[in-house]
């Protein structure tokens, strides 16, 4: 089975495409494209329908929930936020991005924007929300920053990371995911602009880039952000890259936009991911290995401005780029790789009859709720989208965990004394009502 790809897409920004008809139309299409990540943006605290989330997870597409419009004038998150997070955690959500562009004037009132320091007030705002996510075993994603505008993004991020370290919030540092907006469609910059980051371009400074230097505005923005993480924490952090929905490619012809998109995908998914490659005469260095995904604005929005970037027409017809992507991924992507025969499996250790009866009795509420296939072998467990393992059973090794990942299985631990569950085997269990 082929490994999970780093290819992602933004899903439709409206609520109408979560219905069964749209779900059944688009998710198989995403699977056929090799899409493994889907960005779901919500402007309110109403849950995305569970059937949509479960269909994604059952097809091994990882949802990234973007909560971009959270209350910012409160000392702690509203109660409905925690209720929503708990619900998402129960459904298997692993990543939630909090806020958007806190280095931009639009995020603040004029008085705050005119203050001496925006970073510390934002960290004060961010921390309580992130704490709720971590409470429910969801990885908090630091917001995307406005690139090279407003409060310069690399300066803002450096100060934010230094603030976390100074406050000794290691509980957050160890789980934090970075994110960054990728500018792919600026005709004044080639797609390989900024490769190597600050170390290669030491003359690049906030608000000024000398003619003989480059900056973070391009496909290689992760090189710049990871340099800040290493300088602050001594290690890089995982990072999600997003095609900036607000950065419209006004000055490029549709053919040029599609070409840049395809070249970015070729670099992202090239089999020689750690080597320098050449695409149509342009040299591309390896992308940062900490990149979890690059998500494109490939599905049409209800405005004509983004149509030139979309991979499909407003009626859902694929543009030629879709055929090129499928042809490129064809040798590497099994179109059926994301399918599982069963949604849930309960993997149990070998026990004597009395022990097994006692364990199953304790797990009865869980079994009634999820109706898993009960198995004692890894081979049968590989057939499930979600695999549940009793906490402390010592059933699987690190090698076997990797094997589950290769089969696109989401692993959960379950504590029979509770009942409680947790996503991924290295996380503490969480209570389920």
Tab-separated table of C-alpha atoms in Angstrom:
chain	number	residue	atom	x	y	z
A	1	UNK	CA	0.000	0.000	0.000
A	2	UNK	CA	1.302	3.437	-0.871
A	3	UNK	CA	2.114	6.042	1.793
A	4	UNK	CA	-0.207	8.881	2.650
A	5	UNK	CA	0.389	11.852	0.378
A	6	UNK	CA	0.999	15.461	1.394
A	7	UNK	CA	-1.584	16.723	-1.079
A	8	UNK	CA	-4.462	18.717	0.392
A	9	UNK	CA	-7.352	20.883	-0.765
A	10	UNK	CA	-9.620	23.516	0.692
A	11	UNK	CA	-13.190	22.248	0.713
A	12	UNK	CA	-16.121	24.415	-0.341
A	13	UNK	CA	-16.610	27.350	2.041
A	14	UNK	CA	-20.399	26.935	2.329
A	15	UNK	CA	-22.485	24.456	4.343
A	16	UNK	CA	-24.373	23.061	1.336
A	17	UNK	CA	-21.573	20.724	0.267
A	18	UNK	CA	-21.722	18.644	3.457
A	19	UNK	CA	-24.979	17.003	2.367
A	20	UNK	CA	-24.997	13.351	1.303
A	21	UNK	CA	-25.317	14.074	-2.427
A	22	UNK	CA	-22.320	16.419	-2.479
A	23	UNK	CA	-20.365	14.188	-0.112
A	24	UNK	CA	-20.902	11.153	-2.328
A	25	UNK	CA	-19.865	13.159	-5.376
A	26	UNK	CA	-16.732	14.838	-4.115
A	27	UNK	CA	-15.034	12.511	-1.645
A	28	UNK	CA	-14.509	9.687	-4.193
A	29	UNK	CA	-13.122	12.316	-6.563
A	30	UNK	CA	-10.698	13.536	-3.889
A	31	UNK	CA	-9.596	9.970	-3.230
A	32	UNK	CA	-8.942	9.446	-6.942
A	33	UNK	CA	-6.734	12.555	-6.917
A	34	UNK	CA	-4.599	11.230	-4.075
A	35	UNK	CA	-5.832	13.952	-1.708
A	36	UNK	CA	-5.061	13.030	1.904
A	37	UNK	CA	-5.890	16.320	3.675
A	38	UNK	CA	-8.995	18.504	3.497
A	39	UNK	CA	-9.243	22.013	4.960
A	40	UNK	CA	-12.692	22.757	6.385
A	41	UNK	CA	-13.278	26.404	7.291
A	42	UNK	CA	-15.999	27.329	9.787
A	43	UNK	CA	-17.055	30.865	10.682
A	44	UNK	CA	-19.251	29.760	13.592
A	45	UNK	CA	-19.279	27.264	16.461
A	46	UNK	CA	-21.653	24.835	14.767
A	47	UNK	CA	-20.257	21.373	14.087
A	48	UNK	CA	-19.621	20.103	10.592
A	49	UNK	CA	-21.969	17.106	10.188
A	50	UNK	CA	-20.566	13.889	11.644
A	51	UNK	CA	-21.378	11.745	8.564
A	52	UNK	CA	-19.151	14.010	6.464
A	53	UNK	CA	-16.295	13.787	8.986
A	54	UNK	CA	-16.597	10.019	9.286
A	55	UNK	CA	-16.645	9.557	5.516
A	56	UNK	CA	-13.401	11.513	5.281
A	57	UNK	CA	-11.763	9.487	8.036
A	58	UNK	CA	-12.977	6.198	6.602
A	59	UNK	CA	-11.307	7.193	3.331
A	60	UNK	CA	-8.128	8.241	5.184
A	61	UNK	CA	-8.523	11.913	4.355
A	62	UNK	CA	-7.420	13.953	7.364
A	63	UNK	CA	-9.697	16.932	8.121
A	64	UNK	CA	-8.126	20.204	9.232
A	65	UNK	CA	-10.774	22.331	10.950
A	66	UNK	CA	-10.144	26.064	10.633
A	67	UNK	CA	-11.853	28.142	13.336
A	68	UNK	CA	-10.979	31.571	11.999
A	69	UNK	CA	-13.619	33.724	13.689
A	70	UNK	CA	-13.390	32.812	17.368
A	71	UNK	CA	-14.392	35.303	20.091
A	72	UNK	CA	-11.353	37.464	20.838
A	73	UNK	CA	-12.820	39.749	23.513
A	74	UNK	CA	-13.026	37.220	26.306
A	75	UNK	CA	-10.587	35.940	28.935
A	76	UNK	CA	-11.527	32.329	28.312
A	77	UNK	CA	-13.151	30.375	25.472
A	78	UNK	CA	-16.952	30.221	25.506
A	79	UNK	CA	-18.495	27.010	26.802
A	80	UNK	CA	-19.844	26.111	23.365
A	81	UNK	CA	-16.265	26.064	22.059
A	82	UNK	CA	-15.240	23.349	24.501
A	83	UNK	CA	-18.398	21.386	23.778
A	84	UNK	CA	-17.658	21.549	20.056
A	85	UNK	CA	-14.030	20.531	20.563
A	86	UNK	CA	-15.071	17.556	22.687
A	87	UNK	CA	-17.510	16.514	19.966
A	88	UNK	CA	-14.831	16.766	17.282
A	89	UNK	CA	-12.412	14.777	19.453
A	90	UNK	CA	-14.994	12.010	19.883
A	91	UNK	CA	-15.333	11.871	16.098
A	92	UNK	CA	-11.594	11.529	15.532
A	93	UNK	CA	-10.520	15.072	14.573
A	94	UNK	CA	-6.795	15.592	15.209
A	95	UNK	CA	-6.039	19.125	13.943
A	96	UNK	CA	-7.786	22.443	14.586
A	97	UNK	CA	-6.384	25.776	13.456
A	98	UNK	CA	-7.178	28.719	15.730
A	99	UNK	CA	-7.694	32.233	14.311
A	100	UNK	CA	-6.313	33.750	11.120
A	101	UNK	CA	-3.821	36.536	10.322
A	102	UNK	CA	-3.299	37.969	13.829
A	103	UNK	CA	-0.495	40.104	12.379
A	104	UNK	CA	-2.982	41.994	10.211
A	105	UNK	CA	-4.873	45.184	11.074
A	106	UNK	CA	-8.214	43.491	10.344
A	107	UNK	CA	-7.701	41.190	13.356
A	108	UNK	CA	-7.504	44.072	15.854
A	109	UNK	CA	-9.293	47.243	16.803
A	110	UNK	CA	-7.389	50.440	16.003
A	111	UNK	CA	-6.346	51.058	19.610
A	112	UNK	CA	-4.810	47.615	19.970
A	113	UNK	CA	-3.124	47.835	16.581
A	114	UNK	CA	-1.514	51.128	17.594
A	115	UNK	CA	-0.050	49.546	20.749
A	116	UNK	CA	3.580	48.687	21.264
A	117	UNK	CA	3.261	44.912	21.028
A	118	UNK	CA	0.609	42.758	19.401
A	119	UNK	CA	2.326	39.448	20.030
A	120	UNK	CA	1.886	39.113	23.794
A	121	UNK	CA	-1.852	39.988	23.706
A	122	UNK	CA	-2.319	37.442	20.953
A	123	UNK	CA	-0.491	34.710	22.872
A	124	UNK	CA	-2.676	35.540	25.887
A	125	UNK	CA	-5.683	35.008	23.619
A	126	UNK	CA	-4.348	31.887	21.904
A	127	UNK	CA	-3.287	29.942	25.001
A	128	UNK	CA	-6.725	29.239	26.585
A	129	UNK	CA	-8.104	27.990	23.267
A	130	UNK	CA	-5.032	25.809	22.675
A	131	UNK	CA	-5.331	24.411	26.200
A	132	UNK	CA	-8.869	23.217	25.477
A	133	UNK	CA	-7.687	21.456	22.314
A	134	UNK	CA	-4.855	19.693	24.112
A	135	UNK	CA	-7.243	18.653	26.890
A	136	UNK	CA	-9.104	16.640	24.251
A	137	UNK	CA	-5.986	15.355	22.442
A	138	UNK	CA	-6.356	17.645	19.423
A	139	UNK	CA	-3.229	19.265	18.027
A	140	UNK	CA	-3.501	23.089	18.022
A	141	UNK	CA	-2.426	24.727	14.766
A	142	UNK	CA	-0.897	28.187	15.078
A	143	UNK	CA	-2.701	30.562	12.715
A	144	UNK	CA	-1.471	31.448	9.267
A	145	UNK	CA	0.026	34.914	9.177
A	146	UNK	CA	-0.357	37.581	6.539
A	147	UNK	CA	2.839	37.146	4.537
A	148	UNK	CA	5.115	40.168	4.144
A	149	UNK	CA	2.426	42.676	5.145
A	150	UNK	CA	1.157	44.309	8.329
A	151	UNK	CA	3.284	43.175	11.275
A	152	UNK	CA	5.934	41.287	9.263
A	153	UNK	CA	5.129	37.585	9.555
A	154	UNK	CA	8.616	36.229	10.344
A	155	UNK	CA	9.085	38.867	13.056
A	156	UNK	CA	5.652	38.122	14.542
A	157	UNK	CA	6.273	34.366	14.516
A	158	UNK	CA	9.737	34.719	16.058
A	159	UNK	CA	8.349	36.805	18.926
A	160	UNK	CA	5.418	34.413	19.405
A	161	UNK	CA	7.670	31.351	19.650
A	162	UNK	CA	10.029	33.174	21.989
A	163	UNK	CA	7.048	34.105	24.167
A	164	UNK	CA	6.022	30.456	24.483
A	165	UNK	CA	9.550	29.488	25.440
A	166	UNK	CA	9.911	32.348	27.931
A	167	UNK	CA	6.621	31.365	29.557
A	168	UNK	CA	7.843	27.731	29.662
A	169	UNK	CA	4.694	26.433	28.001
A	170	UNK	CA	6.306	23.150	27.011
A	171	UNK	CA	2.907	21.445	27.144
A	172	UNK	CA	2.030	23.514	24.083
A	173	UNK	CA	5.403	23.574	22.347
A	174	UNK	CA	5.492	19.769	22.252
A	175	UNK	CA	2.132	19.548	20.463
A	176	UNK	CA	2.049	22.762	18.424
A	177	UNK	CA	1.660	22.699	14.636
A	178	UNK	CA	2.822	25.689	12.621
A	179	UNK	CA	1.081	26.849	9.461
A	180	UNK	CA	1.897	29.188	6.636
A	181	UNK	CA	0.297	30.778	3.609
A	182	UNK	CA	2.101	29.857	0.402
A	183	UNK	CA	2.226	32.429	-2.386
A	184	UNK	CA	2.403	30.423	-5.602
A	185	UNK	CA	1.105	32.854	-8.194
A	186	UNK	CA	3.229	35.990	-8.034
A	187	UNK	CA	4.548	36.608	-11.569
A	188	UNK	CA	7.462	38.640	-10.175
A	189	UNK	CA	8.863	35.612	-8.334
A	190	UNK	CA	9.711	32.155	-9.675
A	191	UNK	CA	8.145	29.196	-7.916
A	192	UNK	CA	11.448	28.219	-6.304
A	193	UNK	CA	11.816	31.659	-4.692
A	194	UNK	CA	13.275	31.701	-1.173
A	195	UNK	CA	14.583	28.128	-1.052
A	196	UNK	CA	17.058	27.709	1.781
A	197	UNK	CA	15.433	30.276	4.031
A	198	UNK	CA	17.157	32.927	6.119
A	199	UNK	CA	20.407	30.953	6.296
A	200	UNK	CA	20.849	31.232	2.541
A	201	UNK	CA	19.501	34.769	2.286
A	202	UNK	CA	20.917	36.552	5.373
A	203	UNK	CA	20.422	40.008	3.829
A	204	UNK	CA	16.652	39.561	3.772
A	205	UNK	CA	15.141	41.747	6.494
A	206	UNK	CA	11.557	42.560	7.507
A	207	UNK	CA	10.041	45.173	5.216
A	208	UNK	CA	13.067	45.138	2.917
A	209	UNK	CA	14.537	42.627	0.503
A	210	UNK	CA	17.659	43.702	-1.329
A	211	UNK	CA	17.827	43.123	-5.106
A	212	UNK	CA	20.349	40.319	-4.633
A	213	UNK	CA	18.310	38.539	-1.972
A	214	UNK	CA	15.049	36.586	-1.615
A	215	UNK	CA	12.428	36.182	1.105
A	216	UNK	CA	9.643	33.934	2.388
A	217	UNK	CA	7.042	34.780	-0.262
A	218	UNK	CA	6.875	31.475	-2.108
A	219	UNK	CA	6.732	27.691	-2.068
A	220	UNK	CA	9.637	27.485	0.398
A	221	UNK	CA	8.087	29.495	3.240
A	222	UNK	CA	8.556	26.487	5.549
A	223	UNK	CA	12.345	26.922	5.275
A	224	UNK	CA	11.964	30.376	6.840
A	225	UNK	CA	9.511	29.369	9.565
A	226	UNK	CA	11.444	26.229	10.522
A	227	UNK	CA	14.616	28.278	10.947
A	228	UNK	CA	12.754	30.304	13.585
A	229	UNK	CA	11.536	27.156	15.352
A	230	UNK	CA	15.029	25.652	15.419
A	231	UNK	CA	16.561	28.889	16.666
A	232	UNK	CA	13.988	29.115	19.482
A	233	UNK	CA	13.392	25.502	20.516
A	234	UNK	CA	16.390	23.700	19.076
A	235	UNK	CA	14.095	21.634	16.881
A	236	UNK	CA	11.712	22.099	13.952
A	237	UNK	CA	7.934	21.827	14.324
A	238	UNK	CA	5.409	20.146	12.015
A	239	UNK	CA	3.859	22.625	9.608
A	240	UNK	CA	0.758	22.836	7.416
A	241	UNK	CA	1.037	24.880	4.226
A	242	UNK	CA	-2.039	26.523	2.706
A	243	UNK	CA	-2.530	28.234	-0.620
A	244	UNK	CA	-3.610	31.706	0.532
A	245	UNK	CA	-7.315	32.056	-0.432
A	246	UNK	CA	-7.068	35.853	-0.258
A	247	UNK	CA	-4.026	36.100	-2.520
A	248	UNK	CA	-5.717	36.177	-5.922
A	249	UNK	CA	-3.562	35.477	-8.995
A	250	UNK	CA	-4.724	38.515	-10.946
A	251	UNK	CA	-1.663	38.954	-13.135
A	252	UNK	CA	-1.279	35.425	-14.502
A	253	UNK	CA	-3.071	33.773	-17.382
A	254	UNK	CA	-5.083	30.645	-16.457
A	255	UNK	CA	-2.555	28.425	-18.248
A	256	UNK	CA	0.285	29.909	-16.178
A	257	UNK	CA	-1.673	29.402	-12.959
A	258	UNK	CA	-2.345	25.762	-13.784
A	259	UNK	CA	1.311	25.256	-14.714
A	260	UNK	CA	2.547	26.690	-11.420
A	261	UNK	CA	0.055	24.535	-9.511
A	262	UNK	CA	1.214	21.402	-11.311
A	263	UNK	CA	4.892	22.175	-10.772
A	264	UNK	CA	4.271	22.694	-7.048
A	265	UNK	CA	2.508	19.320	-6.889
A	266	UNK	CA	5.343	17.665	-8.782
A	267	UNK	CA	7.850	19.002	-6.246
A	268	UNK	CA	5.598	18.133	-3.302
A	269	UNK	CA	4.980	14.532	-4.348
A	270	UNK	CA	8.125	13.693	-6.303
A	271	UNK	CA	9.474	10.212	-5.450
A	272	UNK	CA	12.933	11.760	-4.891
A	273	UNK	CA	11.619	14.013	-2.141
A	274	UNK	CA	15.033	14.575	-0.543
A	275	UNK	CA	16.868	15.406	-3.775
A	276	UNK	CA	17.167	18.446	-6.010
A	277	UNK	CA	15.051	17.950	-9.117
A	278	UNK	CA	14.528	19.882	-12.332
A	279	UNK	CA	11.095	20.646	-13.790
A	280	UNK	CA	10.987	22.188	-17.245
A	281	UNK	CA	14.417	23.729	-16.795
A	282	UNK	CA	13.844	25.107	-13.272
A	283	UNK	CA	15.809	23.730	-10.325
A	284	UNK	CA	13.763	22.811	-7.246
A	285	UNK	CA	15.361	21.919	-3.947
A	286	UNK	CA	13.713	19.529	-1.474
A	287	UNK	CA	10.832	20.901	0.558
A	288	UNK	CA	11.117	20.837	4.349
A	289	UNK	CA	10.431	17.324	5.553
A	290	UNK	CA	8.336	18.697	8.430
A	291	UNK	CA	5.612	19.729	5.969
A	292	UNK	CA	2.498	17.661	6.689
A	293	UNK	CA	0.596	18.891	3.662
A	294	UNK	CA	0.194	21.611	1.077
A	295	UNK	CA	-3.480	22.411	0.554
A	296	UNK	CA	-4.580	24.137	-2.650
A	297	UNK	CA	-7.635	26.250	-3.480
A	298	UNK	CA	-8.634	23.645	-6.022
A	299	UNK	CA	-12.397	23.487	-5.564
A	300	UNK	CA	-14.500	26.308	-7.009
A	301	UNK	CA	-15.850	29.021	-4.775
A	302	UNK	CA	-18.934	31.033	-5.635
A	303	UNK	CA	-17.038	33.966	-7.068
A	304	UNK	CA	-15.253	34.420	-10.352
A	305	UNK	CA	-12.015	35.730	-8.829
A	306	UNK	CA	-10.923	32.286	-7.635
A	307	UNK	CA	-12.108	30.432	-10.728
A	308	UNK	CA	-8.705	30.740	-12.424
A	309	UNK	CA	-7.138	28.826	-9.521
A	310	UNK	CA	-9.806	26.117	-9.318
A	311	UNK	CA	-9.301	22.616	-10.657
A	312	UNK	CA	-13.001	22.271	-11.457
A	313	UNK	CA	-15.634	24.482	-13.010
A	314	UNK	CA	-18.532	25.853	-10.986
A	315	UNK	CA	-20.633	22.976	-12.352
A	316	UNK	CA	-18.048	20.445	-11.132
A	317	UNK	CA	-16.426	19.590	-14.449
A	318	UNK	CA	-12.674	18.904	-14.142
A	319	UNK	CA	-10.196	21.207	-15.830
A	320	UNK	CA	-7.277	19.653	-17.781
A	321	UNK	CA	-5.072	20.029	-14.698
A	322	UNK	CA	-7.022	17.259	-12.939
A	323	UNK	CA	-6.163	14.771	-15.682
A	324	UNK	CA	-2.494	15.790	-15.473
A	325	UNK	CA	-2.438	15.283	-11.701
A	326	UNK	CA	-4.044	11.850	-11.945
A	327	UNK	CA	-1.650	10.843	-14.705
A	328	UNK	CA	1.333	12.038	-12.668
A	329	UNK	CA	0.206	10.207	-9.541
A	330	UNK	CA	-1.029	7.148	-11.396
A	331	UNK	CA	2.096	5.025	-10.906
A	332	UNK	CA	2.312	6.006	-7.249
A	333	UNK	CA	-1.310	6.174	-6.062
A	334	UNK	CA	-3.578	3.165	-5.796
A	335	UNK	CA	-7.053	4.574	-6.439
A	336	UNK	CA	-8.485	2.146	-3.899
A	337	UNK	CA	-5.810	2.699	-1.265
A	338	UNK	CA	-8.038	4.722	1.057
A	339	UNK	CA	-10.866	2.206	1.225
A	340	UNK	CA	-11.395	0.027	4.301
A	341	UNK	CA	-13.758	-2.899	4.435
A	342	UNK	CA	-14.915	-2.055	7.960
A	343	UNK	CA	-15.028	1.253	9.873
A	344	UNK	CA	-13.894	0.038	13.335
A	345	UNK	CA	-11.916	-2.883	14.742
A	346	UNK	CA	-11.179	-3.760	18.364
A	347	UNK	CA	-7.764	-5.439	18.585
A	348	UNK	CA	-7.488	-7.580	21.711
A	349	UNK	CA	-4.610	-9.491	23.321
A	350	UNK	CA	-4.658	-13.233	23.752
A	351	UNK	CA	-6.476	-13.897	27.041
A	352	UNK	CA	-7.975	-16.869	28.806
A	353	UNK	CA	-11.743	-17.228	28.746
A	354	UNK	CA	-12.391	-15.542	32.102
A	355	UNK	CA	-10.132	-12.584	31.352
A	356	UNK	CA	-11.689	-12.114	27.922
A	357	UNK	CA	-15.203	-12.236	29.345
A	358	UNK	CA	-14.283	-9.634	31.993
A	359	UNK	CA	-12.668	-7.315	29.426
A	360	UNK	CA	-15.576	-7.507	26.998
A	361	UNK	CA	-18.001	-6.834	29.816
A	362	UNK	CA	-16.116	-3.630	30.702
A	363	UNK	CA	-16.035	-2.613	27.038
A	364	UNK	CA	-19.732	-3.253	26.465
A	365	UNK	CA	-20.728	0.484	26.250
A	366	UNK	CA	-17.988	1.078	23.703
A	367	UNK	CA	-18.955	-2.015	21.673
A	368	UNK	CA	-22.609	-0.968	21.603
A	369	UNK	CA	-21.693	2.539	20.425
A	370	UNK	CA	-19.097	1.682	17.748
A	371	UNK	CA	-19.971	-1.946	16.874
A	372	UNK	CA	-16.365	-2.827	16.025
A	373	UNK	CA	-15.105	-6.042	14.528
A	374	UNK	CA	-13.387	-7.886	17.371
A	375	UNK	CA	-10.076	-9.392	16.289
A	376	UNK	CA	-6.860	-10.790	17.699
A	377	UNK	CA	-4.667	-10.360	14.608
A	378	UNK	CA	-2.998	-7.375	12.958
A	379	UNK	CA	-3.966	-8.582	9.495
A	380	UNK	CA	-7.683	-8.350	10.267
A	381	UNK	CA	-7.212	-5.018	12.075
A	382	UNK	CA	-5.589	-3.543	8.929
A	383	UNK	CA	-8.985	-3.829	7.232
A	384	UNK	CA	-10.490	-1.145	9.524
A	385	UNK	CA	-10.335	2.616	9.222
A	386	UNK	CA	-10.163	2.985	13.024
A	387	UNK	CA	-8.364	0.470	15.241
A	388	UNK	CA	-9.035	0.456	18.974
A	389	UNK	CA	-6.528	-1.083	21.389
A	390	UNK	CA	-6.921	-1.544	25.186
A	391	UNK	CA	-4.613	0.793	27.097
A	392	UNK	CA	-1.620	-0.864	28.708
A	393	UNK	CA	-2.014	-4.095	26.752
A	394	UNK	CA	1.409	-3.746	25.083
A	395	UNK	CA	-0.134	-5.154	21.945
A	396	UNK	CA	1.886	-3.347	19.301
A	397	UNK	CA	5.414	-2.136	18.754
A	398	UNK	CA	6.616	1.024	17.041
A	399	UNK	CA	7.170	-1.032	13.888
A	400	UNK	CA	3.576	-2.231	13.984
A	401	UNK	CA	2.328	1.328	14.562
A	402	UNK	CA	4.129	2.289	11.347
A	403	UNK	CA	2.433	-0.618	9.614
A	404	UNK	CA	-0.969	0.680	10.707
A	405	UNK	CA	-0.070	4.085	9.292
A	406	UNK	CA	0.948	2.467	5.997
A	407	UNK	CA	-2.527	0.916	5.894
A	408	UNK	CA	-4.111	4.322	6.643
A	409	UNK	CA	-5.534	3.156	9.973
A	410	UNK	CA	-6.278	5.683	12.718
A	411	UNK	CA	-5.139	4.170	16.016
A	412	UNK	CA	-6.974	4.805	19.301
A	413	UNK	CA	-6.306	3.555	22.812
A	414	UNK	CA	-9.250	2.693	24.999
A	415	UNK	CA	-9.219	2.407	28.772
A	416	UNK	CA	-11.709	-0.279	29.876
A	417	UNK	CA	-11.978	1.332	33.317
A	418	UNK	CA	-13.943	4.374	32.399
A	419	UNK	CA	-14.691	4.013	29.525
A	420	UNK	CA	-12.175	6.398	27.997
A	421	UNK	CA	-10.498	6.754	24.619
A	422	UNK	CA	-7.640	8.620	22.982
A	423	UNK	CA	-6.447	9.052	19.438
A	424	UNK	CA	-3.023	7.569	18.718
A	425	UNK	CA	-1.278	5.132	20.979
A	426	UNK	CA	1.130	7.599	22.567
A	427	UNK	CA	-1.584	9.865	23.979
A	428	UNK	CA	-3.324	9.720	27.369
A	429	UNK	CA	-6.834	8.362	27.373
A	430	UNK	CA	-9.796	10.743	27.463
A	431	UNK	CA	-13.162	10.253	29.084
A	432	UNK	CA	-16.211	9.536	26.991
A	433	UNK	CA	-19.623	10.049	28.526
